PDB file of C-alpha atoms and ligand atoms in Angstrom:
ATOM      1  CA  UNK A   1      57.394 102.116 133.249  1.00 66.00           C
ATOM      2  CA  UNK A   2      58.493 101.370 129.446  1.00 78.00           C
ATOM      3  CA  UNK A   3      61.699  99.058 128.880  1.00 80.00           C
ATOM      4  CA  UNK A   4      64.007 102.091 128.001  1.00 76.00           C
ATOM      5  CA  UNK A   5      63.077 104.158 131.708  1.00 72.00           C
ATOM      6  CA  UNK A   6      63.313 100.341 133.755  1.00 74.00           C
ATOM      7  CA  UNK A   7      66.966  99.908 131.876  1.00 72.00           C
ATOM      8  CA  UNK A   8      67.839 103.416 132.429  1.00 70.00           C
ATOM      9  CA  UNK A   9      66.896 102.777 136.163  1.00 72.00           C
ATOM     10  CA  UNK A  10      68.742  99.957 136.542  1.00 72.00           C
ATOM     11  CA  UNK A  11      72.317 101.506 134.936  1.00 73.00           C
ATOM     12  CA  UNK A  12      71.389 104.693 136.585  1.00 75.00           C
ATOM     13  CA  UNK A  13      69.203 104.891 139.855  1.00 82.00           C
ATOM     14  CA  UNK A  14      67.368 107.675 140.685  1.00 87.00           C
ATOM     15  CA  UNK A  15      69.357 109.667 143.163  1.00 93.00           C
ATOM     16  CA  UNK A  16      68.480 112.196 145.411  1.00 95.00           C
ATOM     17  CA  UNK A  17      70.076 115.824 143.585  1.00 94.00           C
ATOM     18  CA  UNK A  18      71.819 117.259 146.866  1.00 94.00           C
ATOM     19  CA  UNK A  19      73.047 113.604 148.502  1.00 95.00           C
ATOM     20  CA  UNK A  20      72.740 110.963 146.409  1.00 93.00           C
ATOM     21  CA  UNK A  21      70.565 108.845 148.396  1.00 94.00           C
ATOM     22  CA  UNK A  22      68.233 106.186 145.998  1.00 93.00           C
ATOM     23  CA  UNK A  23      65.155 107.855 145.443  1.00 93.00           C
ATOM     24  CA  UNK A  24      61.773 106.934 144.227  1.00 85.00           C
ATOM     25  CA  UNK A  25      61.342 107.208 140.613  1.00 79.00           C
ATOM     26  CA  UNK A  26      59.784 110.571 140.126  1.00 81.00           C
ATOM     27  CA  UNK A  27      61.618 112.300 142.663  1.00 89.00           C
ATOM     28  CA  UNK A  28      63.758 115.013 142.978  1.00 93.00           C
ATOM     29  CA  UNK A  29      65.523 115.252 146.507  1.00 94.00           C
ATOM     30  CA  UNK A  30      64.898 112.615 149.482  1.00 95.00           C
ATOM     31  CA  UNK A  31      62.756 113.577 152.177  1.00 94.00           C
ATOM     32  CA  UNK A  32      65.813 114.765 154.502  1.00 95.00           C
ATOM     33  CA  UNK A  33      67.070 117.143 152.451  1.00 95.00           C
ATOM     34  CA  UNK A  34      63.270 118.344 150.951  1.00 93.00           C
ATOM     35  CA  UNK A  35      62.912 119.289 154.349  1.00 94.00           C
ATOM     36  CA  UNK A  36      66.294 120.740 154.379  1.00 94.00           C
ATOM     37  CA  UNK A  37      64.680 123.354 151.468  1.00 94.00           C
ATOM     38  CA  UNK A  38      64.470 126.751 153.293  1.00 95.00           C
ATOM     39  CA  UNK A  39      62.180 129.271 152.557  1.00 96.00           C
ATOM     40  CA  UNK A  40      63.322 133.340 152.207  1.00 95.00           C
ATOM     41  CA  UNK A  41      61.644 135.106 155.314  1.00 92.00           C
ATOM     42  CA  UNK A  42      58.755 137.049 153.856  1.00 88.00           C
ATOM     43  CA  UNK A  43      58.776 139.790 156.340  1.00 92.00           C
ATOM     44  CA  UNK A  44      62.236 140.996 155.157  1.00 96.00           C
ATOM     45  CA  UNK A  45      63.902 143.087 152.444  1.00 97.00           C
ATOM     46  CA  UNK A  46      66.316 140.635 150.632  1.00 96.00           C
ATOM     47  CA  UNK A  47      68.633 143.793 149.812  1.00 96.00           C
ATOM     48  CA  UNK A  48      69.278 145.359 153.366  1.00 96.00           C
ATOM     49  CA  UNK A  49      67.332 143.072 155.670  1.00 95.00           C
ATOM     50  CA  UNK A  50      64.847 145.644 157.325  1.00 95.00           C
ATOM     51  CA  UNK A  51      61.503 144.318 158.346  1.00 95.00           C
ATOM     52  CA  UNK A  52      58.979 145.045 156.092  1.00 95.00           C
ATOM     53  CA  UNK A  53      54.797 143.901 155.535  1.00 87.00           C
ATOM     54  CA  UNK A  54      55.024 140.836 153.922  1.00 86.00           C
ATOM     55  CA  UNK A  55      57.192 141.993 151.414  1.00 93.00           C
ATOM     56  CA  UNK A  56      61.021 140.994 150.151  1.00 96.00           C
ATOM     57  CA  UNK A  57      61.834 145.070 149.310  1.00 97.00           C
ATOM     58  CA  UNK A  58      61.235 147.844 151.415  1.00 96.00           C
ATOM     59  CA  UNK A  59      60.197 151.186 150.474  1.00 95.00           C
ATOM     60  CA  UNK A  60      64.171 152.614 150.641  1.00 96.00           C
ATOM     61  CA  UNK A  61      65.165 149.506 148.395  1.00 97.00           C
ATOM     62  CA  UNK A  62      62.256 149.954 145.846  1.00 96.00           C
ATOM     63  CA  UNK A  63      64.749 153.866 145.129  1.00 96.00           C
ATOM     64  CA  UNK A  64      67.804 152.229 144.091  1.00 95.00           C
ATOM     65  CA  UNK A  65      65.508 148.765 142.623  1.00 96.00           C
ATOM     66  CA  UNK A  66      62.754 149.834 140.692  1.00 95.00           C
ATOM     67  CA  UNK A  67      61.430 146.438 140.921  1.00 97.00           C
ATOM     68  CA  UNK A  68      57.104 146.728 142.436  1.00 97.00           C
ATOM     69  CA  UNK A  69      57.384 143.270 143.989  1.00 97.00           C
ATOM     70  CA  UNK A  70      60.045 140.572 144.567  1.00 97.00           C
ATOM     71  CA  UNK A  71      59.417 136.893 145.107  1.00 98.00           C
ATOM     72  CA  UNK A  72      62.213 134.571 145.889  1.00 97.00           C
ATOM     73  CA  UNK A  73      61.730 130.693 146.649  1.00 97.00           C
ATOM     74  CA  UNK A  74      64.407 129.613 148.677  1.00 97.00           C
ATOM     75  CA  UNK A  75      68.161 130.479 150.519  1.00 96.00           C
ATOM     76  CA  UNK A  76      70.741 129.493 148.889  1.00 95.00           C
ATOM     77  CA  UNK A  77      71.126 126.872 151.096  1.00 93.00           C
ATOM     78  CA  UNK A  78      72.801 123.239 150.092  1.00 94.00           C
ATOM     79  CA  UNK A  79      70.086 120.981 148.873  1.00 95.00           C
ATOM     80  CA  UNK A  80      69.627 124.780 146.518  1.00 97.00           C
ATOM     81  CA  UNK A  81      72.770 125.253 145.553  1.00 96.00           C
ATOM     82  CA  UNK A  82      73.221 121.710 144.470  1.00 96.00           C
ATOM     83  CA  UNK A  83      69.904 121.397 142.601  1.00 96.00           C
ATOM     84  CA  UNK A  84      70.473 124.440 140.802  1.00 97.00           C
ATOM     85  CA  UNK A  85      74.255 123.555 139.764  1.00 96.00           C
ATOM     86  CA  UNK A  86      72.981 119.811 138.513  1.00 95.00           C
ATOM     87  CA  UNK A  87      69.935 121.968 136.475  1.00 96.00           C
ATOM     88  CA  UNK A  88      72.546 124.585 135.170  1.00 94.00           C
ATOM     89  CA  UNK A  89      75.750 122.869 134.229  1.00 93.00           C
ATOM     90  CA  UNK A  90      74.745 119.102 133.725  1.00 90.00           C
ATOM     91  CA  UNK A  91      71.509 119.701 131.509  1.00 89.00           C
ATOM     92  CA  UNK A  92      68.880 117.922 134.412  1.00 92.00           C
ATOM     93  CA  UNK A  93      65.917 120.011 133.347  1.00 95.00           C
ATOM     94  CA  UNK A  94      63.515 118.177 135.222  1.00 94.00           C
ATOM     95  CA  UNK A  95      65.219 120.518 137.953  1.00 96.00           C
ATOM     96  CA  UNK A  96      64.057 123.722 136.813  1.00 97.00           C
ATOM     97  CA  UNK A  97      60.687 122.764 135.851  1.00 97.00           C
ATOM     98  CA  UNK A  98      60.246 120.867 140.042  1.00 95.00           C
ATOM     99  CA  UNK A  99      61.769 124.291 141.506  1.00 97.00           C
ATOM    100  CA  UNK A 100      59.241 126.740 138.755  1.00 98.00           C
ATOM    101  CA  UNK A 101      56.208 124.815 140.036  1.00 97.00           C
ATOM    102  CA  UNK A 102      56.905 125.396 143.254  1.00 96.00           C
ATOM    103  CA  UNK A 103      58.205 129.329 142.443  1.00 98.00           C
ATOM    104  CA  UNK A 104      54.395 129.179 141.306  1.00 98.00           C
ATOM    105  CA  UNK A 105      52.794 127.914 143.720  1.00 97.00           C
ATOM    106  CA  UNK A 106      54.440 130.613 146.399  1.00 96.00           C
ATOM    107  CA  UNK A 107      53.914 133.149 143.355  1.00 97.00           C
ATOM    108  CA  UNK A 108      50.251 131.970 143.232  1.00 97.00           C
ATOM    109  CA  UNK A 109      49.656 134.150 146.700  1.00 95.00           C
ATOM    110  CA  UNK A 110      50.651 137.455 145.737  1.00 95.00           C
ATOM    111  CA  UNK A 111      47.410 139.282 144.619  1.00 95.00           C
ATOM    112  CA  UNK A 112      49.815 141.198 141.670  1.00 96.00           C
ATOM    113  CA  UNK A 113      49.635 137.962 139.998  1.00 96.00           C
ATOM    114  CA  UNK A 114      45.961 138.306 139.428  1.00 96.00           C
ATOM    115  CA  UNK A 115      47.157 141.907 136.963  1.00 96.00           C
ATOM    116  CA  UNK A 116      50.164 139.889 135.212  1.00 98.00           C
ATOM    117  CA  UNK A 117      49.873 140.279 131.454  1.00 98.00           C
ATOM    118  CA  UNK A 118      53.388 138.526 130.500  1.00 98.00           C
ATOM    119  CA  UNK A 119      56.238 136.464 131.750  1.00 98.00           C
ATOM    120  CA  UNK A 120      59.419 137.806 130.580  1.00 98.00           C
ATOM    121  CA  UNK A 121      62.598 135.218 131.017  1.00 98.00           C
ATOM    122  CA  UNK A 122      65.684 136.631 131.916  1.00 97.00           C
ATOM    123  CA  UNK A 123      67.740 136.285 127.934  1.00 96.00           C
ATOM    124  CA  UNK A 124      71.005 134.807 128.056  1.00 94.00           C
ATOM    125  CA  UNK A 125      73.662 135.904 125.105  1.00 94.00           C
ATOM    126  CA  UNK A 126      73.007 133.097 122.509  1.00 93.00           C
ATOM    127  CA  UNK A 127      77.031 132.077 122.351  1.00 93.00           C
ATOM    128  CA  UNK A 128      76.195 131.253 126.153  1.00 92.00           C
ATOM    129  CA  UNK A 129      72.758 129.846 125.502  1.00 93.00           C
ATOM    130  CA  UNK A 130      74.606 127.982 122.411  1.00 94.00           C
ATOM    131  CA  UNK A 131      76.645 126.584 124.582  1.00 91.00           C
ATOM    132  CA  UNK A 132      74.999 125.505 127.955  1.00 92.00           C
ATOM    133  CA  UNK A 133      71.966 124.459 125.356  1.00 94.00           C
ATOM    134  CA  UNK A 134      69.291 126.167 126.954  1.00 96.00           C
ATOM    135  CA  UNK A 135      68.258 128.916 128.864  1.00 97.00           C
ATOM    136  CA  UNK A 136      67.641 128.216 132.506  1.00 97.00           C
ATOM    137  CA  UNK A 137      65.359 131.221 132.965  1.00 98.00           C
ATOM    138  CA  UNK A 138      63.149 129.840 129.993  1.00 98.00           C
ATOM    139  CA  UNK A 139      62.648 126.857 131.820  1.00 98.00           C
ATOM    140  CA  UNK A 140      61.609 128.221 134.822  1.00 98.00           C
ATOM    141  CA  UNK A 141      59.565 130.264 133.161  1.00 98.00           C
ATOM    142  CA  UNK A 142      57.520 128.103 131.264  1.00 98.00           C
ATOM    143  CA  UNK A 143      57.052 125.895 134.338  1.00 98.00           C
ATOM    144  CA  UNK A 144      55.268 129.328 135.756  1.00 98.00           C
ATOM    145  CA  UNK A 145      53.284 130.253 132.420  1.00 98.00           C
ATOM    146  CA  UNK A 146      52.414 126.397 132.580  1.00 98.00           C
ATOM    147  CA  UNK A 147      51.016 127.049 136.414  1.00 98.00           C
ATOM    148  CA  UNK A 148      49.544 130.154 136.310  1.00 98.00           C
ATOM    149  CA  UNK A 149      48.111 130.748 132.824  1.00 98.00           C
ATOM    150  CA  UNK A 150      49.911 133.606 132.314  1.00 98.00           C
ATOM    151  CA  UNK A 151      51.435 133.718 128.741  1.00 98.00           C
ATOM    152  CA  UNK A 152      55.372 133.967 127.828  1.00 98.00           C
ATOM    153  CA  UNK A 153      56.615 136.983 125.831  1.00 96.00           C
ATOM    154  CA  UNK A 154      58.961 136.223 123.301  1.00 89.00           C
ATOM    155  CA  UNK A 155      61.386 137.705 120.867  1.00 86.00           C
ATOM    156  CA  UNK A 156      61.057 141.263 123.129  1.00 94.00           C
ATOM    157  CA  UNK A 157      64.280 141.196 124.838  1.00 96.00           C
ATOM    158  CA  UNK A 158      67.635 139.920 124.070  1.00 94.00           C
ATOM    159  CA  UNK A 159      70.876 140.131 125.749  1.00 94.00           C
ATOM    160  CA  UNK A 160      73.108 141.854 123.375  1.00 91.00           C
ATOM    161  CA  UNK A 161      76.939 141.765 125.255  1.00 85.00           C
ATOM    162  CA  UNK A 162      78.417 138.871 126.312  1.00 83.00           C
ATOM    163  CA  UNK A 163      79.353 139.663 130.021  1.00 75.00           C
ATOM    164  CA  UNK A 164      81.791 137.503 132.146  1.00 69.00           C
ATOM    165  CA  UNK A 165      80.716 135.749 134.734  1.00 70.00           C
ATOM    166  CA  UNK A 166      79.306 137.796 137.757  1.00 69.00           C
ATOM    167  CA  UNK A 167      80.073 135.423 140.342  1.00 69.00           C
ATOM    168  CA  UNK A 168      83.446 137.096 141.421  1.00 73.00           C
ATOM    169  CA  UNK A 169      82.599 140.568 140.616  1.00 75.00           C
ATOM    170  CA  UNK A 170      81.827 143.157 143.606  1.00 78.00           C
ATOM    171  CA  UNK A 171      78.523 145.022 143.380  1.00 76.00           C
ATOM    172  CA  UNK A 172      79.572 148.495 141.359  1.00 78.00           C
ATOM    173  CA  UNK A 173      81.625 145.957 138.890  1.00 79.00           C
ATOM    174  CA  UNK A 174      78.273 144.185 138.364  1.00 77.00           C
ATOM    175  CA  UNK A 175      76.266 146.948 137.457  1.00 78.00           C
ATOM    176  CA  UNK A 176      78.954 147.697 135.388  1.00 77.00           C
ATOM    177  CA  UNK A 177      79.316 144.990 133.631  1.00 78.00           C
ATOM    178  CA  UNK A 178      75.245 144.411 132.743  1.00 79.00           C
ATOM    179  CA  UNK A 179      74.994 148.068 132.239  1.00 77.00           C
ATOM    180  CA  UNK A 180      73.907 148.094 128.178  1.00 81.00           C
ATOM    181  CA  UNK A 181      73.700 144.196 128.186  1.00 89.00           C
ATOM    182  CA  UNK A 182      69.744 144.118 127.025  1.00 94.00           C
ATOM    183  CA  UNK A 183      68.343 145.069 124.068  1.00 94.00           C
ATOM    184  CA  UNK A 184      64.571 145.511 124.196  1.00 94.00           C
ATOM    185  CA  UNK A 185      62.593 145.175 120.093  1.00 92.00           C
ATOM    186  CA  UNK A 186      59.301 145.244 119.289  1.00 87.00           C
ATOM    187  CA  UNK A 187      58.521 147.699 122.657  1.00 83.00           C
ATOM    188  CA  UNK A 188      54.958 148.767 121.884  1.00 90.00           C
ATOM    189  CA  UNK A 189      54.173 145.338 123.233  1.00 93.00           C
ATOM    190  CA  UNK A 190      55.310 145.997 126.975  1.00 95.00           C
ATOM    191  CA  UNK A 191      53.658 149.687 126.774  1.00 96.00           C
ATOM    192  CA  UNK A 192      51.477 150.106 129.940  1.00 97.00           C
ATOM    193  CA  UNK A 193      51.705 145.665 130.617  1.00 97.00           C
ATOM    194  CA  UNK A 194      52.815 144.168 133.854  1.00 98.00           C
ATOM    195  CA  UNK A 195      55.063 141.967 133.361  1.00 98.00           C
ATOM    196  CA  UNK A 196      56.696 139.193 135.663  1.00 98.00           C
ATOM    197  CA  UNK A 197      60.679 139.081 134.984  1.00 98.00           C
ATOM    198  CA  UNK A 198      62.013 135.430 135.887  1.00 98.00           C
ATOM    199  CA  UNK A 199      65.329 134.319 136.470  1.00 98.00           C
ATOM    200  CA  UNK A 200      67.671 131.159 138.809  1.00 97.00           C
ATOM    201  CA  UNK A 201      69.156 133.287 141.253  1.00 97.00           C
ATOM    202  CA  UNK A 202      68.975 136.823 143.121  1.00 96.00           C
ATOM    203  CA  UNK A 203      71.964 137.653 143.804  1.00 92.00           C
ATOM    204  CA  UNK A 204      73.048 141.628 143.843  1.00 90.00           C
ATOM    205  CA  UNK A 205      70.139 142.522 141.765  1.00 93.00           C
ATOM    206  CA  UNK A 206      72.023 144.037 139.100  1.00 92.00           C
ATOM    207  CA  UNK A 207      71.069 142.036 135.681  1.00 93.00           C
ATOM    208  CA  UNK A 208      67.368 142.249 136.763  1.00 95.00           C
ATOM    209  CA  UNK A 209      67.986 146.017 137.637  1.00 95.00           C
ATOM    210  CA  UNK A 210      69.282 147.290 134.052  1.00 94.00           C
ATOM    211  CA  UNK A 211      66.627 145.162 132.485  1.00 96.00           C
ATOM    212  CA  UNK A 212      63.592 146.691 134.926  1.00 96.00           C
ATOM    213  CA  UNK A 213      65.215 150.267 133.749  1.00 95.00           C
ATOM    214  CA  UNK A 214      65.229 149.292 130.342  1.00 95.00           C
ATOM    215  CA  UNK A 215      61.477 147.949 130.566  1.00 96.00           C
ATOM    216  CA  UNK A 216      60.289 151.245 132.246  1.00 95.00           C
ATOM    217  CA  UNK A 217      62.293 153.567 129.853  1.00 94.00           C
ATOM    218  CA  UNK A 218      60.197 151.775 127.702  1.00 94.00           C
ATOM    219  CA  UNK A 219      56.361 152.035 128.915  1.00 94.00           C
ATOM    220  CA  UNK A 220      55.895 149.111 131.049  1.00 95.00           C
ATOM    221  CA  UNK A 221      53.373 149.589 133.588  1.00 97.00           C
ATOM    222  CA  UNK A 222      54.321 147.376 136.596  1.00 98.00           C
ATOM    223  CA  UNK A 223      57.294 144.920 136.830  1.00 98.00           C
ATOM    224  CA  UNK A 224      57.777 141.886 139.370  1.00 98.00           C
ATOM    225  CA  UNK A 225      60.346 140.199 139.691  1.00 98.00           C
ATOM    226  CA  UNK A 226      61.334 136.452 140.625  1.00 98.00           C
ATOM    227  CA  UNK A 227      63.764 134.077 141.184  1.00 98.00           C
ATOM    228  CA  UNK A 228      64.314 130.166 142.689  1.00 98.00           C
ATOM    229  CA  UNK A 229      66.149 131.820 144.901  1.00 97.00           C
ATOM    230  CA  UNK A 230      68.186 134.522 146.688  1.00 96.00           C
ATOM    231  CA  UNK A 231      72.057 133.613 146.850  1.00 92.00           C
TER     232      UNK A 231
HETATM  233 ZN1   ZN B 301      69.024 113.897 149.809  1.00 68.65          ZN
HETATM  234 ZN1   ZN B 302      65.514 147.283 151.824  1.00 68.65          ZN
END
């Protein structure tokens, strides 16, 4: 450990990301509430909750989704929801990159991956990216592309409206409000690609749904999508 890390360690312990609890150096959450981290069922459609074969969309689903695969970490559970607010809002993001290795790992078992020409990060506008200072979905991503060898595309898609916050809105108001949001440039490079779409959370499916739209108007082949986790 160099002076500056042992001094920052001594003003500033390392503390667990859901409870606070000291922690070991390198860590991110204490054992209690790593073991608190819940995995989404595999067997079941994250949008209505029928069983399916190992997948998390059903055939129904896939009508109104176009998405060819989902994979979602975790529930929205506590340790989650507090890891993901402390990566978000207060810049930690040593958070994003812990949760996008394991994203990959889990991601690492679907065969699809094996056919994945690009990871596409879900764009925030740049007067919100301005101001937060990153984009969370780039993190995560590059964790993944890190992982899995599978190279980032860049400069493809941009998010051209600034939408409100989607937290509050109901599900028609969300596809609403995305509807138009993305801009794709440069297209001949998605033409007949597979391409992995990355983002924080899954939560009504809308942003990733006018993006997939956009994507297929557009020539992709194949498009998965993935998340940290499904809110
Ligand atoms: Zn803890
Ligand atoms: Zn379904």
């Amino acid at each position: 450990m160099n002076v500056a890390s042992a001094l920052s360690n001594l003003f500033f312990p390392p503390q667990c990301f859901s409870c606070n609890k000291r922690i070991e150096d390198s860590a991110i959450l204490c054992e209690k509430c790593s073991d608190e981290l819940v995995r989404v069922k595999e067997n079941l459609c994250v949008f209505c909750n029928k069983d399916t074969l190992g997948s998390l969309i059903c055939e129904e689903c896939k009508k109104e989704y176009p998405f060819d695969e989902v994979v979602c970490a975790y529930s929205f559970n506590l340790p989650i929801q507090r890891m993901i607010h402390h990566f978000k809002y207060n810049e930690f993001k040593k958070i994003g990159t812990f949760l996008g290795y394991k994203l990959a790992e889990i991601i690492s078992t679907y065969s699809f991956i094996s056919e994945t020409d690009y990871i596409i990060p879900v764009p925030l506008h740049k007067t919100k990216k301005r101001f937060r200072g990153f984009n969370q979905s780039e993190i995560i991503a590059k964790a993944i592309s890190v992982k899995l060898n599978i190279p980032i595309l860049k400069n493809v898609l941009t998010r051209e409206k600034f939408t409100q916050t989607q937290t509050r809105l109901k599900k028609h108001e969300r596809e609403k409000n995305v509807a138009n949001a993305f801009k794709l440039e440069n297209f001949g490079t998605i033409k007949n690609k597979s391409l992995l779409l990355v983002d924080d959370v899954l939560t009504t499916g809308s942003t990733m749904k006018s993006i997939v739209l956009l994507l297929k108007e557009n020539l992709a082949k194949h498009i998965y999508i993935c998340t940290l986790a499904r809110a």
